[in-house]
Short mmCIF file of C-alpha atoms in Angstrom, two decimals:
data_model
loop_
_atom_site.label_atom_id
_atom_site.label_comp_id
_atom_site.label_asym_id
_atom_site.label_seq_id
_atom_site.Cartn_x
_atom_site.Cartn_y
_atom_site.Cartn_z
CA MET A 21 -73.67 -80.39 -82.17
CA ASN A 22 -76.25 -80.12 -79.40
CA GLN A 23 -79.08 -80.49 -81.91
CA GLN A 24 -77.46 -83.60 -83.37
CA LEU A 25 -77.01 -85.10 -79.89
CA GLU A 26 -80.61 -84.27 -78.99
CA PHE A 27 -81.81 -85.96 -82.18
CA ILE A 28 -79.77 -89.10 -81.44
CA LEU A 29 -81.00 -89.19 -77.84
CA SER A 30 -84.61 -88.85 -78.96
CA HIS A 31 -84.05 -91.88 -81.22
CA HIS A 32 -81.58 -93.63 -78.92
CA LYS A 33 -83.05 -97.12 -79.35
CA ALA A 34 -82.72 -96.99 -83.15
CA PHE A 35 -79.19 -95.58 -82.91
CA SER A 36 -78.04 -98.14 -80.34
CA ILE A 37 -79.58 -101.10 -82.19
CA LEU A 38 -77.96 -100.07 -85.49
CA ALA A 39 -74.59 -99.34 -83.88
CA GLY A 40 -74.81 -102.59 -81.90
CA PHE A 41 -75.47 -104.57 -85.07
CA LEU A 42 -72.49 -102.97 -86.81
CA LEU A 43 -70.29 -103.80 -83.80
CA ASP A 44 -71.48 -107.40 -83.97
CA CYS A 45 -70.62 -107.53 -87.67
CA LEU A 46 -67.13 -106.19 -86.96
CA LEU A 47 -66.22 -107.90 -83.68
CA GLY A 48 -68.45 -110.94 -83.21
CA ASP A 49 -68.04 -112.43 -79.73
CA PRO A 50 -64.40 -112.11 -78.57
CA HIS A 51 -63.75 -114.69 -75.84
CA CYS A 52 -61.52 -112.22 -73.98
CA PHE A 53 -64.39 -109.72 -73.67
CA PRO A 54 -66.73 -110.21 -70.67
CA HIS A 55 -70.21 -111.20 -71.83
CA PRO A 56 -73.41 -110.92 -69.76
CA VAL A 57 -74.71 -114.26 -71.09
CA ARG A 58 -71.72 -116.02 -69.52
CA LEU A 59 -72.50 -114.26 -66.25
CA MET A 60 -76.14 -115.31 -66.54
CA GLY A 61 -75.05 -118.88 -67.22
CA SER A 62 -72.82 -118.92 -64.14
CA PHE A 63 -75.64 -117.51 -62.01
CA ILE A 64 -78.12 -120.09 -63.33
CA SER A 65 -75.65 -122.92 -62.70
CA PHE A 66 -74.97 -121.63 -59.16
CA LEU A 67 -78.69 -121.48 -58.29
CA GLU A 68 -79.59 -124.73 -60.02
CA LYS A 69 -77.02 -126.73 -58.06
CA ARG A 70 -78.40 -125.40 -54.79
CA LEU A 71 -82.12 -125.46 -55.56
CA ASN A 72 -82.66 -128.51 -57.77
CA LYS A 73 -82.81 -131.53 -55.46
CA SER A 74 -83.90 -134.95 -56.71
CA SER A 75 -85.36 -135.67 -53.26
CA ASP A 76 -87.93 -132.86 -53.68
CA SER A 77 -91.43 -133.58 -54.92
CA ALA A 78 -92.43 -132.51 -58.43
CA ARG A 79 -94.41 -129.59 -56.97
CA ILE A 80 -91.48 -128.32 -54.90
CA GLN A 81 -89.14 -128.63 -57.90
CA ARG A 82 -91.50 -126.51 -59.99
CA ILE A 83 -91.78 -123.88 -57.24
CA LYS A 84 -88.00 -123.68 -56.96
CA GLY A 85 -87.71 -123.52 -60.74
CA PHE A 86 -90.23 -120.67 -60.79
CA PHE A 87 -88.15 -118.83 -58.17
CA LEU A 88 -85.05 -119.14 -60.37
CA VAL A 89 -86.99 -117.88 -63.41
CA PHE A 90 -88.38 -114.92 -61.44
CA LEU A 91 -84.95 -114.02 -60.09
CA LEU A 92 -83.20 -114.24 -63.47
CA THR A 93 -85.82 -112.34 -65.43
CA SER A 94 -86.03 -109.62 -62.77
CA THR A 95 -82.29 -109.08 -62.55
CA GLY A 96 -81.86 -109.60 -66.30
CA PHE A 97 -84.08 -106.58 -66.95
CA LEU A 98 -83.64 -104.36 -63.88
CA ILE A 99 -79.84 -104.37 -63.63
CA PRO A 100 -79.29 -103.20 -67.27
CA TYR A 101 -82.15 -100.70 -66.83
CA ALA A 102 -80.56 -99.28 -63.66
CA ILE A 103 -77.13 -99.07 -65.31
CA LEU A 104 -78.57 -97.18 -68.28
CA PHE A 105 -80.59 -94.90 -65.99
CA VAL A 106 -77.47 -93.90 -64.05
CA CYS A 107 -75.43 -93.47 -67.24
CA ARG A 108 -78.04 -91.12 -68.66
CA LEU A 109 -77.90 -88.99 -65.50
CA VAL A 110 -74.10 -88.85 -65.65
CA ASN A 111 -73.60 -88.15 -69.35
CA PRO A 112 -75.77 -88.66 -72.47
CA ILE A 113 -72.81 -89.83 -74.56
CA LEU A 114 -71.91 -92.41 -71.90
CA PHE A 115 -75.54 -93.57 -71.96
CA LEU A 116 -75.47 -94.05 -75.75
CA ALA A 117 -72.14 -95.87 -75.59
CA VAL A 118 -73.28 -98.28 -72.87
CA GLU A 119 -76.65 -98.90 -74.54
CA THR A 120 -74.86 -99.62 -77.83
CA VAL A 121 -72.56 -102.15 -76.16
CA MET A 122 -75.56 -103.83 -74.51
CA CYS A 123 -77.37 -104.09 -77.86
CA TYR A 124 -74.20 -105.49 -79.44
CA GLN A 125 -73.95 -108.15 -76.72
CA CYS A 126 -77.55 -109.24 -77.33
CA LEU A 127 -76.84 -110.17 -80.95
CA ALA A 128 -75.11 -113.33 -82.15
CA ALA A 129 -75.18 -113.07 -85.95
CA ARG A 130 -71.41 -112.81 -86.44
CA SER A 131 -70.71 -115.51 -83.86
CA LEU A 132 -73.24 -117.83 -85.51
CA PHE A 133 -71.70 -117.17 -88.91
CA SER A 134 -68.11 -117.64 -87.72
CA GLU A 135 -68.71 -120.87 -85.80
CA SER A 136 -70.83 -122.50 -88.51
CA MET A 137 -68.37 -121.50 -91.22
CA LYS A 138 -65.62 -123.34 -89.34
CA VAL A 139 -67.64 -126.48 -90.08
CA TYR A 140 -67.99 -125.37 -93.71
CA HIS A 141 -64.23 -124.90 -94.16
CA GLN A 142 -63.36 -128.25 -92.55
CA LEU A 143 -65.85 -130.09 -94.78
CA LYS A 144 -64.57 -128.24 -97.83
CA LYS A 145 -61.05 -129.50 -97.02
CA GLY A 146 -62.39 -133.02 -96.53
CA ASN A 147 -61.42 -133.02 -92.86
CA VAL A 148 -64.34 -134.94 -91.36
CA GLU A 149 -62.82 -135.18 -87.86
CA GLY A 150 -62.14 -131.45 -87.83
CA ALA A 151 -65.71 -130.80 -89.00
CA ARG A 152 -67.08 -133.06 -86.24
CA PHE A 153 -65.12 -131.10 -83.64
CA ALA A 154 -66.24 -127.76 -85.09
CA VAL A 155 -69.91 -128.73 -85.15
CA SER A 156 -69.68 -130.13 -81.60
CA MET A 157 -69.01 -126.55 -80.47
CA ILE A 158 -72.44 -125.37 -81.66
CA VAL A 159 -74.78 -128.36 -81.20
CA GLY A 160 -75.80 -130.51 -78.23
CA ARG A 161 -76.18 -133.81 -80.10
CA ASP A 162 -73.61 -136.62 -80.32
CA THR A 163 -71.34 -135.69 -83.22
CA ASP A 164 -69.09 -138.75 -83.29
CA VAL A 165 -71.84 -140.70 -85.10
CA LEU A 166 -72.28 -138.10 -87.86
CA ASP A 167 -71.02 -138.50 -91.41
CA GLU A 168 -70.33 -135.54 -93.72
CA THR A 169 -74.03 -135.14 -94.57
CA GLY A 170 -75.04 -135.31 -90.92
CA ILE A 171 -72.43 -132.74 -89.95
CA ALA A 172 -73.59 -130.32 -92.64
CA LYS A 173 -77.22 -130.86 -91.64
CA ALA A 174 -76.46 -130.17 -87.96
CA ALA A 175 -74.73 -126.90 -88.89
CA VAL A 176 -77.56 -125.78 -91.18
CA GLU A 177 -80.17 -126.58 -88.50
CA THR A 178 -78.22 -124.56 -85.93
CA VAL A 179 -78.02 -121.53 -88.21
CA ALA A 180 -81.70 -121.80 -89.16
CA GLU A 181 -82.97 -122.15 -85.59
CA ASN A 182 -80.64 -119.55 -84.10
CA THR A 183 -81.53 -116.98 -86.73
CA SER A 184 -84.58 -116.53 -84.54
CA ASP A 185 -83.12 -117.14 -81.08
CA GLY A 186 -79.82 -115.37 -81.60
CA VAL A 187 -80.76 -112.48 -83.86
CA ILE A 188 -84.41 -111.76 -84.72
CA ALA A 189 -85.86 -112.29 -81.22
CA PRO A 190 -83.28 -110.03 -79.50
CA LEU A 191 -83.91 -107.35 -82.15
CA PHE A 192 -87.66 -107.68 -81.52
CA PHE A 193 -87.28 -107.21 -77.77
CA MET A 194 -84.79 -104.36 -78.17
CA ALA A 195 -87.13 -102.55 -80.55
CA LEU A 196 -89.91 -102.78 -77.96
CA PHE A 197 -88.03 -102.29 -74.68
CA GLY A 198 -84.55 -101.10 -75.56
CA ALA A 199 -81.32 -102.77 -74.51
CA SER A 200 -82.88 -103.87 -71.21
CA GLY A 201 -85.49 -105.81 -73.19
CA GLY A 202 -82.74 -107.50 -75.17
CA MET A 203 -81.01 -108.53 -71.95
CA LEU A 204 -84.30 -109.82 -70.57
CA TYR A 205 -84.69 -112.03 -73.64
CA LYS A 206 -81.12 -113.31 -73.32
CA ALA A 207 -81.86 -114.29 -69.70
CA ILE A 208 -84.96 -116.21 -70.81
CA ASN A 209 -83.15 -117.90 -73.67
CA THR A 210 -80.14 -118.81 -71.53
CA MET A 211 -82.38 -120.46 -68.94
CA ASP A 212 -84.08 -122.44 -71.68
CA SER A 213 -80.76 -123.69 -73.04
CA MET A 214 -79.54 -124.74 -69.58
CA ILE A 215 -82.46 -126.09 -67.54
CA ALA A 216 -85.42 -126.63 -69.90
CA TYR A 217 -84.65 -130.24 -70.80
CA LYS A 218 -87.32 -132.94 -70.65
CA ASN A 219 -85.24 -135.40 -68.68
CA GLU A 220 -85.54 -136.62 -65.11
CA ARG A 221 -83.37 -133.86 -63.66
CA TYR A 222 -85.03 -130.88 -65.34
CA ARG A 223 -88.55 -131.99 -66.31
CA ASN A 224 -90.12 -130.21 -63.33
CA PHE A 225 -87.40 -127.78 -62.29
CA GLY A 226 -87.15 -126.35 -65.81
CA PHE A 227 -90.89 -126.39 -66.50
CA PHE A 228 -91.47 -122.63 -66.16
CA ALA A 229 -88.22 -121.78 -67.96
CA ALA A 230 -89.36 -123.83 -70.96
CA LYS A 231 -92.87 -122.34 -70.97
CA LEU A 232 -91.56 -118.78 -70.66
CA ASP A 233 -89.15 -119.31 -73.56
CA ASP A 234 -91.99 -120.71 -75.69
CA PHE A 235 -94.08 -117.64 -74.88
CA ALA A 236 -91.23 -115.15 -75.45
CA ASN A 237 -90.49 -116.63 -78.89
CA LEU A 238 -94.11 -116.95 -80.00
CA ILE A 239 -94.08 -113.78 -82.12
CA PRO A 240 -90.34 -113.51 -82.95
CA ALA A 241 -90.14 -117.06 -84.33
CA ARG A 242 -93.03 -116.46 -86.73
CA LEU A 243 -91.74 -113.02 -87.63
CA CYS A 244 -88.35 -114.60 -88.36
CA ALA A 245 -89.96 -117.20 -90.63
CA LEU A 246 -91.84 -114.53 -92.58
CA LEU A 247 -88.69 -112.41 -92.96
CA MET A 248 -86.78 -115.46 -94.19
CA ILE A 249 -89.50 -116.22 -96.73
CA PHE A 250 -89.40 -112.65 -97.99
CA SER A 251 -85.59 -112.90 -98.13
CA THR A 252 -85.76 -115.96 -100.38
CA PHE A 253 -87.65 -113.94 -103.00
CA ILE A 254 -84.80 -111.41 -102.98
CA LEU A 255 -82.03 -114.03 -102.92
CA ALA A 256 -83.64 -116.06 -105.72
CA ILE A 257 -82.75 -113.23 -108.10
CA PHE A 258 -79.03 -113.87 -107.69
CA PRO A 259 -77.40 -116.70 -109.73
CA VAL A 260 -75.89 -118.63 -106.81
CA LYS A 261 -75.72 -122.38 -106.16
CA PRO A 262 -77.53 -123.99 -104.48
CA ARG A 263 -80.46 -121.86 -105.64
CA PHE A 264 -83.06 -120.44 -103.28
CA HIS A 265 -86.66 -121.56 -103.86
CA PRO A 266 -89.14 -118.99 -102.48
CA ILE A 267 -92.34 -120.84 -103.40
CA ASN A 268 -91.04 -124.06 -101.88
CA SER A 269 -90.06 -122.18 -98.71
CA ILE A 270 -93.71 -121.16 -98.29
CA LYS A 271 -94.93 -124.68 -99.02
CA ILE A 272 -92.63 -126.37 -96.48
CA PHE A 273 -93.26 -123.64 -93.91
CA LEU A 274 -97.02 -124.14 -94.07
CA ARG A 275 -96.65 -127.94 -93.94
CA ASP A 276 -93.80 -128.51 -91.46
CA ARG A 277 -93.64 -125.48 -89.16
CA TYR A 278 -94.96 -127.46 -86.18
CA LYS A 279 -92.88 -130.62 -86.69
CA HIS A 280 -90.82 -130.04 -83.57
CA ALA A 281 -91.24 -130.57 -79.83
CA SER A 282 -91.05 -126.79 -79.46
CA PRO A 283 -93.86 -124.74 -81.04
CA ASN A 284 -91.26 -122.26 -82.30
CA SER A 285 -88.08 -124.04 -83.41
CA ALA A 286 -89.43 -125.50 -86.66
CA GLN A 287 -90.76 -122.12 -87.87
CA SER A 288 -87.42 -120.92 -89.24
CA GLU A 289 -86.04 -124.43 -89.88
CA SER A 290 -88.96 -125.25 -92.18
CA VAL A 291 -88.38 -122.09 -94.23
CA CYS A 292 -84.67 -122.84 -94.56
CA ALA A 293 -85.34 -126.45 -95.59
CA GLY A 294 -87.85 -125.35 -98.21
CA ALA A 295 -85.71 -122.49 -99.48
CA LEU A 296 -82.71 -124.77 -100.06
CA GLY A 297 -84.70 -127.83 -101.16
CA ILE A 298 -83.22 -130.06 -98.45
CA GLN A 299 -84.47 -132.19 -95.57
CA LEU A 300 -83.63 -131.28 -91.98
CA ALA A 301 -84.31 -132.80 -88.53
CA GLY A 302 -85.07 -136.53 -88.26
CA ASP A 303 -83.78 -138.91 -85.58
CA THR A 304 -80.94 -137.46 -83.49
CA VAL A 305 -78.59 -139.03 -80.93
CA TYR A 306 -78.17 -137.37 -77.53
CA ASP A 307 -75.85 -138.99 -74.96
CA GLY A 308 -76.06 -142.29 -76.81
CA VAL A 309 -79.87 -142.29 -76.91
CA VAL A 310 -81.75 -141.92 -80.20
CA GLU A 311 -84.44 -139.23 -80.04
CA LYS A 312 -87.20 -139.69 -82.60
CA LYS A 313 -88.00 -136.56 -84.61
CA ASP A 314 -90.08 -135.81 -87.67
CA PHE A 315 -88.33 -134.77 -90.85
CA ILE A 316 -88.66 -131.16 -91.98
CA GLY A 317 -88.63 -130.53 -95.71
CA ASP A 318 -88.37 -132.84 -98.72
CA LYS A 319 -85.21 -134.70 -99.68
CA THR A 320 -84.93 -133.41 -103.23
CA ARG A 321 -81.13 -133.66 -102.95
CA GLU A 322 -78.42 -134.45 -100.40
CA ILE A 323 -77.28 -131.70 -98.07
CA GLU A 324 -73.87 -130.29 -99.03
CA TYR A 325 -71.38 -128.14 -97.16
CA GLU A 326 -72.34 -125.19 -99.43
CA ASP A 327 -75.74 -125.22 -97.71
CA ILE A 328 -74.08 -123.96 -94.52
CA PHE A 329 -73.00 -120.80 -96.33
CA CYS A 330 -76.43 -120.42 -97.95
CA ALA A 331 -78.13 -120.75 -94.55
CA ASN A 332 -75.92 -117.91 -93.29
CA VAL A 333 -76.77 -115.78 -96.32
CA LEU A 334 -80.45 -116.34 -95.54
CA MET A 335 -79.82 -115.47 -91.89
CA TYR A 336 -78.14 -112.16 -92.73
CA ALA A 337 -80.78 -111.25 -95.31
CA ALA A 338 -83.54 -111.78 -92.73
CA THR A 339 -81.49 -109.84 -90.16
CA VAL A 340 -81.12 -106.82 -92.43
CA LEU A 341 -84.88 -106.83 -93.07
CA ALA A 342 -85.56 -107.14 -89.31
CA LEU A 343 -83.13 -104.31 -88.62
CA GLY A 344 -84.98 -102.12 -91.10
CA MET A 345 -88.27 -102.89 -89.35
CA CYS A 346 -86.77 -102.09 -85.94
CA LEU A 347 -85.39 -98.77 -87.11
#
């Protein structure tokens, strides 16, 4: 028993990542269970309201934004690290259990699948209003203007983009730095989702948050795209509809991977668009204002609700490959 425990402890990162992934597959993200990302979000909101003043100059706003980024990244890494350090001193089994829970909380594969499949089921039933409500829970765009095709496209884009942000990137950071690294990434990603907008309020205050998120995702986004491409070659073997197109996924990836305001977001979206033979992105409405965007992929056919399921299959295939690399 001691030898087995010593072996697990010597490979604790691999054990905790695998166990955390299995927990995510089983449990997802129960709303009744306290989640560190919600705590991070509350902390960011608390600081932003007190630091971000429209009366400040652009330079002062950036300095204050940098302070928030420094504070969140420091606490996002050091607090989990300190907790794990104490747990290891107290009891090795407690350490493994806590590290496993932390790794589980860094992953969002099951949550992404569950929320996007709510859209799938509503569209399958022909309930457009229900589908609009379901997709509004996972996207930031105006959903009341979307038809069935637009709803399906929004869901597919969310799955494709968050395959990197919600799954592959956390796995990458956990493989390098353990559960504390995963929490550090979640802090960076949460700041990006809350204060890194290019509007009047956040253009300067969220400047460093946006740049740090771009830097943090530089390798994971491209790794995610490559894993998704490799997955399409595996998935193309199976007789499912719509079919996966591995060669086209490479073609669209090479052509469209930078057709996004972010240098990282279109990496995985372009692979998904090419693999399914659909067209993603394009003009999007936010708060009643149309935001011009390039199209990603070729419109060889209309997007269907089945594409939401296929995007999730691609997400899980890439996740399993990433998990194997991490281990």
